[in-house]
Amino acid sequence: MSSFKTLDDLGDIKGKVALVRVDLNLPMKDGSATDVTRVEAVKPTILELAEKGTKVLLLAHFGRPKGMRHSTMSTSFVQGDVEEVLGKEIMFIPEVMGPVVEQSIGILSDGDIGLLDNVRFWPGEEANDPDFAKGIAAHGDFYVNDAFSAAHRAHASTEGLAHHLPAYAGRAMEAELKALDAALGTPEQPVAAVVGGAKVSTKLDVLENLVGKVQHLIIGGGMANTFLAARGVDVGKSLCEHELTATANRIMDQADHAGCIVHLPYDVVVAKEFAANPASLRTCNVHEVADDEMILDVGPQAVEALGDVLKTCKTLVWNGPMGAFETEPFDAATVSLAKTAAALTEAGALTSVAGGGDTVAALAHAGVKDDFTFVSTAGGAFLEWMEGKALPGVAALTV
Ligand code: ADP
Ligand code: MG
């Protein structure tokens, strides 16, 4: 793993000012957050810095104000939620640079926390304008990035600041980078990847990156239908990107050359209509899907075989559910395979890393979210990492 500095590399920071990039883009309803997971994630970093006597200035975006002040998108809306999670009062500062910030720093005592306004109110943020970054950097002694979820963007607060101040990964960023490295950077072999979800088209780069890196590529979800169709299977009314069968064949060829075994389901759960527990529900071999049926989940025999594959592996990386898990009983394959992975992880036999919006929801639904080695809530940044792309926010921290 390319190395980066962490909070452990900070010396005596009492009385210093830390500029800390966090993700406070919380889902809101009626003026308060419906989920504070993102604040929980950055709490250790903030409190550690505060306890060491640093003045902590939080820097975050909130919504998409497109470079203009927007009364409904001030970070002041999340101040109360942040205070509640931290168990500490914080000071809202309605700017990101200039005399107001300077005066506020003067008012803050060592160990106090300030919350700067939405950094995307200024066009220099998304443009990654060096002068804008310099203006913010002038207020701090060092920069901490604890927002992995924003690391796929080269913005002033996620990338630019690292060029103007000594830069450190916060605790959440550090944990995320270590977990991702253990999964695909320098993993213990053999490695299995589970890729599911609706469409091949949204995950082409993921698949192409994985075939060169893992020994087992397990394909489920709607995207498995495109691969099955590419192999000449009639998938009936299933969600299927027929125009991508040539691409699917190319990926399977690449896998062959790289020594990666592609696992497609050989039995499936089908129905004539997409509804909970439909009358037409049945399980069949992939070659027996009728013209008016759709594949909505991987079948039980395939799931058992896939569980056996996981038992031979040391590392698992998972993105995308195996079936239409939001509707019963099409959650069965996802739940079963997730439970197998969780049990292997708890037994110390498997390092398991998962990510993706629906994947996190599916693992929570299976009741195993906390039993995986690491579950990333980073969304876009996680997917770009799965695609093998360098993330600018991470690259800027690398020493
Ligand atoms: P993530 O957000 O974890 O990256 P995706 O967004 O790619 O995952 O895919 C999740 C969606 O895929 C879910 O809404 C799920 O219902 C859908 N899906 C999975 N299997 C099927 C299937 N066989 N047919 C239709 N939709 C499916
Ligand atoms: Mg999704």
Coordinates of C-alpha atoms and ligand atoms in Angstrom, one line a residue:
M1 CA 0.0 0.0 0.0
S2 CA 1.3 3.4 -0.8
S3 CA 1.8 5.1 2.5
F4 CA 0.1 8.1 4.0
K5 CA 0.5 9.9 7.3
T6 CA -2.1 9.4 10.0
L7 CA -2.9 11.2 13.3
D8 CA -0.1 9.0 14.8
D9 CA 2.4 11.1 12.9
L10 CA 1.3 14.4 14.5
G11 CA 3.6 15.7 17.2
D12 CA 2.5 18.2 19.8
I13 CA -0.5 19.9 18.3
K14 CA -1.8 21.8 21.3
G15 CA -3.0 25.3 20.3
K16 CA -2.7 24.5 16.6
V17 CA -5.5 24.8 14.1
A18 CA -6.6 21.7 12.2
L19 CA -8.6 21.9 9.0
V20 CA -10.6 18.6 8.9
R21 CA -12.5 17.5 5.8
V22 CA -15.5 15.4 6.9
D23 CA -18.6 14.1 5.2
L24 CA -21.6 15.8 6.7
N25 CA -23.9 15.4 3.7
L26 CA -26.6 13.9 5.8
P27 CA -29.9 12.7 4.6
M28 CA -32.5 15.2 6.0
K29 CA -36.1 15.3 6.7
D30 CA -38.0 18.2 8.3
G31 CA -34.8 20.0 9.3
S32 CA -33.0 17.2 11.0
A33 CA -30.9 14.2 9.9
T34 CA -32.5 10.8 9.4
D35 CA -29.2 9.0 9.6
V36 CA -26.1 10.2 11.4
T37 CA -23.8 7.3 10.4
R38 CA -21.5 9.8 8.6
V39 CA -21.0 11.8 11.8
E40 CA -20.4 8.7 13.9
A41 CA -17.7 7.8 11.4
V42 CA -15.7 11.0 11.8
K43 CA -16.3 11.4 15.6
P44 CA -13.1 9.6 16.7
T45 CA -10.9 11.9 14.5
I46 CA -12.6 15.1 15.7
L47 CA -12.5 14.1 19.4
E48 CA -8.9 12.8 19.2
L49 CA -7.8 16.2 17.8
A50 CA -9.8 18.1 20.2
E51 CA -8.5 16.1 23.2
K52 CA -5.0 16.9 22.0
G53 CA -5.8 20.6 22.4
T54 CA -6.2 21.5 18.7
K55 CA -8.8 23.9 17.5
V56 CA -10.7 21.8 15.0
L57 CA -12.3 23.5 12.0
L58 CA -14.7 21.2 10.1
L59 CA -14.9 21.5 6.4
A60 CA -17.7 19.9 4.5
H61 CA -20.2 20.1 1.6
F62 CA -23.9 19.9 1.9
G63 CA -26.1 19.3 -1.1
R64 CA -25.3 20.8 -4.5
P65 CA -25.4 24.6 -4.4
K66 CA -23.2 24.9 -7.5
G67 CA -20.8 27.6 -6.4
M68 CA -23.4 30.0 -4.9
R69 CA -24.7 30.7 -1.4
H70 CA -28.0 28.9 -0.9
S71 CA -30.1 29.5 2.2
T72 CA -31.3 25.8 2.3
M73 CA -27.9 24.3 2.0
S74 CA -25.9 25.8 4.9
T75 CA -24.0 23.4 7.0
S76 CA -25.7 25.1 10.0
F77 CA -28.6 22.7 9.3
V78 CA -26.5 19.8 10.6
Q79 CA -24.9 21.7 13.5
G80 CA -27.4 20.2 16.0
D81 CA -27.0 16.7 14.7
V82 CA -23.2 17.0 14.9
E83 CA -23.3 18.4 18.4
E84 CA -25.5 15.5 19.5
V85 CA -23.3 12.8 18.1
L86 CA -20.1 14.5 19.5
G87 CA -21.7 15.3 22.8
K88 CA -20.1 18.7 22.6
E89 CA -21.1 22.2 21.5
I90 CA -19.6 23.5 18.3
M91 CA -19.4 27.0 16.8
F92 CA -20.9 27.6 13.4
I93 CA -18.8 29.9 11.2
P94 CA -20.6 31.2 8.1
E95 CA -17.5 31.4 5.9
V96 CA -14.6 29.2 4.9
M97 CA -11.9 32.0 4.8
G98 CA -11.3 35.6 5.6
P99 CA -11.7 37.9 8.7
V100 CA -14.8 36.1 10.0
V101 CA -12.9 32.8 10.2
E102 CA -9.9 34.6 11.7
Q103 CA -12.0 36.2 14.4
S104 CA -13.7 32.9 15.1
I105 CA -10.4 31.1 15.6
G106 CA -9.5 33.8 18.1
I107 CA -12.7 33.1 20.1
L108 CA -12.2 29.3 20.1
S109 CA -10.3 27.8 23.0
D110 CA -7.8 25.0 22.5
G111 CA -9.8 21.8 21.9
D112 CA -12.9 23.7 20.7
I113 CA -14.6 22.8 17.4
G114 CA -15.8 25.1 14.6
L115 CA -18.0 24.2 11.7
L116 CA -17.3 26.2 8.5
D117 CA -20.1 26.8 6.0
N118 CA -20.8 24.7 2.9
V119 CA -17.5 24.7 1.0
R120 CA -19.5 24.3 -2.3
F121 CA -21.0 27.8 -1.9
W122 CA -17.7 28.9 -3.6
P123 CA -17.0 28.0 -7.2
G124 CA -13.3 27.5 -6.3
E125 CA -14.2 24.3 -4.4
E126 CA -15.4 22.1 -7.4
A127 CA -13.0 23.9 -9.7
N128 CA -10.1 22.9 -7.3
D129 CA -8.9 26.5 -7.7
P130 CA -5.4 26.7 -6.0
D131 CA -6.0 30.3 -4.8
F132 CA -9.2 29.1 -3.1
A133 CA -7.4 26.2 -1.5
K134 CA -4.6 28.6 -0.4
G135 CA -7.2 31.0 1.1
I136 CA -8.6 28.2 3.3
A137 CA -5.2 26.8 4.1
A138 CA -4.1 30.1 5.5
H139 CA -6.2 29.5 8.5
G140 CA -4.8 26.1 9.5
D141 CA -1.6 24.5 10.6
F142 CA -2.4 21.2 9.1
Y143 CA -5.0 19.3 7.1
V144 CA -6.8 16.1 7.9
N145 CA -8.9 14.3 5.3
D146 CA -11.5 12.0 6.9
A147 CA -14.0 11.9 4.0
F148 CA -13.2 8.8 1.9
S149 CA -16.6 9.2 0.4
A150 CA -15.5 12.4 -1.3
A151 CA -12.1 11.2 -2.3
H152 CA -13.0 10.4 -5.9
R153 CA -13.5 14.1 -6.4
A154 CA -10.5 16.4 -7.0
H155 CA -11.9 19.4 -5.2
A156 CA -10.2 22.1 -3.2
S157 CA -11.2 20.6 0.2
T158 CA -10.7 17.0 -0.8
E159 CA -7.5 17.3 -2.8
G160 CA -6.2 20.9 -3.2
L161 CA -5.6 21.6 0.5
A162 CA -3.1 18.7 0.7
H163 CA -0.8 20.8 -1.6
H164 CA -0.8 23.7 0.8
L165 CA -0.6 22.1 4.3
P166 CA 0.9 19.0 5.9
A167 CA -1.8 16.4 5.1
Y168 CA -3.0 13.5 7.2
A169 CA -5.6 10.7 6.9
G170 CA -8.2 10.8 9.7
R171 CA -9.1 7.7 11.5
A172 CA -12.1 6.8 9.3
M173 CA -10.0 7.4 6.1
E174 CA -7.2 5.3 7.6
A175 CA -9.6 2.4 8.4
E176 CA -11.2 2.5 5.0
L177 CA -7.8 2.6 3.1
K178 CA -6.5 -0.3 5.2
A179 CA -9.6 -2.4 4.6
L180 CA -9.6 -1.7 0.9
D181 CA -6.0 -2.6 0.7
A182 CA -6.6 -5.9 2.5
A183 CA -9.4 -6.6 0.0
L184 CA -7.8 -5.8 -3.4
G185 CA -4.5 -4.1 -2.9
T186 CA -2.4 -6.8 -1.2
P187 CA -5.0 -9.4 -0.3
E188 CA -4.5 -12.8 1.1
Q189 CA -5.3 -15.3 -1.8
P190 CA -7.5 -16.8 -3.1
V191 CA -9.8 -13.8 -3.5
A192 CA -13.5 -14.0 -4.4
A193 CA -15.5 -11.1 -5.7
V194 CA -19.3 -11.0 -5.7
V195 CA -20.7 -8.6 -8.2
G196 CA -24.4 -8.2 -8.4
G197 CA -27.0 -5.5 -8.9
A198 CA -29.2 -4.6 -11.7
K199 CA -27.1 -3.9 -14.7
V200 CA -23.8 -4.8 -16.4
S201 CA -23.6 -1.4 -18.0
T202 CA -23.1 0.4 -14.6
K203 CA -20.3 -2.0 -13.6
L204 CA -18.3 -2.8 -16.7
D205 CA -15.2 -1.1 -15.4
V206 CA -15.6 -3.0 -12.0
L207 CA -15.8 -6.3 -13.8
E208 CA -12.9 -5.6 -16.1
N209 CA -10.7 -4.6 -13.1
L210 CA -11.7 -7.6 -11.0
V211 CA -11.1 -10.3 -13.6
G212 CA -7.4 -9.5 -13.5
K213 CA -7.2 -9.5 -9.7
V214 CA -9.4 -12.2 -8.2
Q215 CA -9.5 -16.0 -8.6
H216 CA -13.3 -16.3 -8.4
L217 CA -15.8 -13.8 -9.9
I218 CA -19.3 -14.6 -8.7
I219 CA -21.9 -12.8 -10.8
G220 CA -25.4 -12.5 -9.5
G221 CA -28.3 -10.1 -9.7
G222 CA -29.8 -8.8 -12.9
M223 CA -26.4 -8.6 -14.5
A224 CA -26.0 -12.4 -14.4
N225 CA -28.9 -12.5 -16.9
T226 CA -26.8 -10.7 -19.5
F227 CA -23.9 -13.2 -18.9
L228 CA -26.3 -16.1 -19.2
A229 CA -27.8 -14.7 -22.4
A230 CA -24.2 -14.3 -23.7
R231 CA -23.8 -18.1 -23.1
G232 CA -26.9 -18.8 -25.1
V233 CA -29.4 -19.2 -22.2
D234 CA -32.9 -18.0 -22.9
V235 CA -33.6 -15.6 -20.0
G236 CA -37.3 -15.0 -20.9
K237 CA -38.6 -11.6 -19.7
S238 CA -35.7 -11.1 -17.3
L239 CA -34.0 -7.8 -17.0
C240 CA -31.2 -8.3 -19.5
E241 CA -28.9 -6.0 -21.6
H242 CA -28.9 -8.0 -24.8
E243 CA -26.8 -5.4 -26.5
L244 CA -24.0 -6.1 -24.0
T245 CA -23.7 -9.9 -24.6
A246 CA -20.6 -9.4 -26.7
T247 CA -19.1 -7.4 -23.9
A248 CA -20.0 -10.1 -21.4
N249 CA -18.3 -12.7 -23.6
R250 CA -15.2 -10.5 -23.8
I251 CA -15.1 -10.2 -20.0
M252 CA -15.4 -14.0 -19.7
D253 CA -12.6 -14.4 -22.2
Q254 CA -10.4 -12.0 -20.2
A255 CA -11.2 -14.0 -17.1
D256 CA -10.2 -17.2 -18.8
H257 CA -6.8 -15.7 -19.8
A258 CA -6.2 -14.4 -16.3
G259 CA -7.1 -17.7 -14.6
C260 CA -10.2 -16.2 -13.0
I261 CA -13.2 -18.6 -12.6
V262 CA -16.5 -16.9 -13.5
H263 CA -19.4 -18.3 -11.5
L264 CA -22.9 -17.9 -13.0
P265 CA -26.0 -19.3 -11.4
Y266 CA -27.2 -22.7 -12.7
D267 CA -30.5 -22.6 -10.9
V268 CA -32.6 -19.5 -10.5
V269 CA -35.8 -18.2 -8.8
V270 CA -38.3 -17.0 -11.4
A271 CA -41.8 -15.5 -11.5
K272 CA -44.2 -14.1 -14.1
E273 CA -44.8 -10.9 -12.2
F274 CA -42.5 -8.9 -10.0
A275 CA -44.3 -8.8 -6.7
A276 CA -43.9 -10.2 -3.2
N277 CA -44.5 -14.0 -3.0
P278 CA -46.3 -14.2 -6.4
A279 CA -48.4 -17.2 -7.3
S280 CA -46.1 -17.9 -10.3
L281 CA -43.0 -18.3 -8.1
R282 CA -40.8 -21.3 -8.9
T283 CA -37.2 -22.4 -8.9
C284 CA -35.7 -23.9 -12.0
N285 CA -32.6 -24.7 -14.0
V286 CA -31.4 -21.7 -16.0
H287 CA -32.2 -23.6 -19.2
E288 CA -35.9 -24.0 -18.2
V289 CA -36.9 -20.3 -17.9
A290 CA -40.1 -19.8 -19.8
D291 CA -40.7 -16.9 -22.2
D292 CA -43.0 -15.1 -19.8
E293 CA -40.9 -15.6 -16.7
M294 CA -38.2 -13.4 -15.2
I295 CA -35.2 -14.4 -13.1
L296 CA -35.4 -12.5 -9.8
D297 CA -32.9 -14.3 -7.7
V298 CA -30.1 -16.9 -7.7
G299 CA -31.4 -20.4 -6.9
P300 CA -30.7 -22.4 -3.7
Q301 CA -28.3 -25.0 -5.3
A302 CA -26.2 -22.3 -6.8
V303 CA -26.1 -20.4 -3.5
E304 CA -24.9 -23.5 -1.7
A305 CA -22.1 -24.0 -4.3
L306 CA -21.1 -20.4 -4.0
G307 CA -20.9 -20.7 -0.3
D308 CA -18.5 -23.6 -0.8
V309 CA -16.4 -21.3 -3.1
L310 CA -16.2 -18.8 -0.3
K311 CA -15.0 -21.5 2.1
T312 CA -11.9 -22.0 -0.2
C313 CA -11.1 -18.3 -0.2
K314 CA -9.2 -16.0 2.2
T315 CA -10.6 -12.7 1.0
L316 CA -14.0 -11.5 -0.3
V317 CA -15.0 -8.2 -1.9
W318 CA -18.7 -7.7 -2.5
N319 CA -20.7 -5.2 -4.5
G320 CA -24.3 -5.6 -5.5
P321 CA -27.1 -7.9 -4.3
M322 CA -27.6 -11.4 -5.8
G323 CA -31.3 -10.8 -6.4
A324 CA -34.1 -8.3 -6.2
F325 CA -33.6 -8.4 -2.4
E326 CA -36.1 -5.6 -1.6
T327 CA -39.0 -7.9 -2.4
E328 CA -39.5 -11.3 -0.7
P329 CA -38.6 -14.0 -1.3
F330 CA -36.0 -12.7 -3.8
D331 CA -33.8 -11.7 -0.9
A332 CA -33.0 -15.4 -0.1
A333 CA -29.7 -15.8 -2.1
T334 CA -28.3 -12.5 -0.9
V335 CA -29.2 -13.2 2.7
S336 CA -27.9 -16.8 2.6
L337 CA -24.5 -15.9 0.9
A338 CA -24.1 -12.9 3.2
K339 CA -24.6 -15.1 6.3
T340 CA -22.1 -17.6 5.0
A341 CA -19.6 -14.8 4.5
A342 CA -20.3 -13.4 7.9
A343 CA -19.9 -16.8 9.6
L344 CA -16.5 -17.4 7.8
T345 CA -15.4 -13.9 8.8
E346 CA -16.4 -14.5 12.5
A347 CA -14.5 -17.8 12.4
G348 CA -11.4 -15.9 11.3
A349 CA -11.2 -17.7 7.9
L350 CA -12.2 -14.8 5.7
T351 CA -11.5 -11.1 5.3
S352 CA -14.7 -9.6 3.9
V353 CA -15.1 -6.1 2.5
A354 CA -18.4 -4.9 1.0
G355 CA -19.7 -1.6 -0.3
G356 CA -22.4 0.0 -2.5
G357 CA -25.7 1.7 -1.5
D358 CA -28.0 -1.2 -2.1
T359 CA -25.3 -3.7 -0.9
V360 CA -25.1 -2.0 2.5
A361 CA -28.9 -2.1 2.7
A362 CA -29.0 -5.7 1.7
L363 CA -26.3 -6.7 4.4
A364 CA -28.3 -4.8 7.0
H365 CA -31.4 -6.6 5.9
A366 CA -29.5 -9.9 6.3
G367 CA -28.5 -8.8 9.8
V368 CA -24.8 -9.2 9.1
K369 CA -23.6 -5.6 8.4
D370 CA -21.5 -5.6 11.6
D371 CA -20.1 -9.1 11.0
F372 CA -18.2 -8.3 7.9
T373 CA -14.6 -7.1 8.3
F374 CA -15.4 -3.8 6.7
V375 CA -18.5 -2.3 5.1
S376 CA -17.9 0.9 3.1
T377 CA -20.7 3.4 3.0
A378 CA -18.8 5.5 0.5
G379 CA -20.9 4.9 -2.6
G380 CA -19.2 6.5 -5.6
A381 CA -15.7 6.5 -4.2
F382 CA -16.0 2.8 -3.3
L383 CA -17.1 1.9 -6.9
E384 CA -14.3 3.9 -8.4
W385 CA -11.9 2.1 -6.2
M386 CA -13.5 -1.2 -7.3
E387 CA -12.9 0.0 -10.9
G388 CA -9.2 0.2 -10.0
K389 CA -9.1 4.0 -10.4
A390 CA -6.7 6.2 -8.4
L391 CA -8.8 8.4 -6.1
P392 CA -7.4 12.0 -6.2
G393 CA -8.2 12.6 -2.5
V394 CA -6.2 9.5 -1.5
A395 CA -3.4 10.2 -4.0
A396 CA -2.9 13.7 -2.5
L397 CA -2.4 12.1 1.0
T398 CA 0.2 9.7 -0.3
V399 CA 3.8 10.5 0.7
Ligands
ADP1 P1 -25.3 -1.2 -5.3 O1 -26.1 0.1 -4.9 O2 -24.9 -2.0 -4.1 O3 -24.0 -0.8 -6.1 P2 -26.9 -1.8 -7.6 O4 -27.5 -0.4 -7.5 O5 -26.0 -2.1 -8.7 O6 -26.2 -2.1 -6.2 O7 -28.0 -2.9 -7.7 C1 -29.1 -3.0 -6.8 C2 -30.4 -3.3 -7.4 O8 -30.3 -4.4 -8.3 C3 -31.5 -3.6 -6.4 O9 -32.4 -2.6 -6.5 C4 -32.0 -5.0 -6.8 O10 -33.4 -5.0 -6.7 C5 -31.6 -5.0 -8.3 N1 -31.6 -6.4 -8.8 C6 -30.8 -7.4 -8.3 N2 -31.1 -8.6 -8.9 C7 -32.1 -8.3 -9.8 C8 -32.8 -9.1 -10.8 N3 -32.5 -10.4 -11.0 N4 -33.7 -8.5 -11.6 C9 -33.9 -7.2 -11.4 N5 -33.3 -6.4 -10.5 C10 -32.4 -6.9 -9.7
MG2 MG -27.5 1.2 -6.1

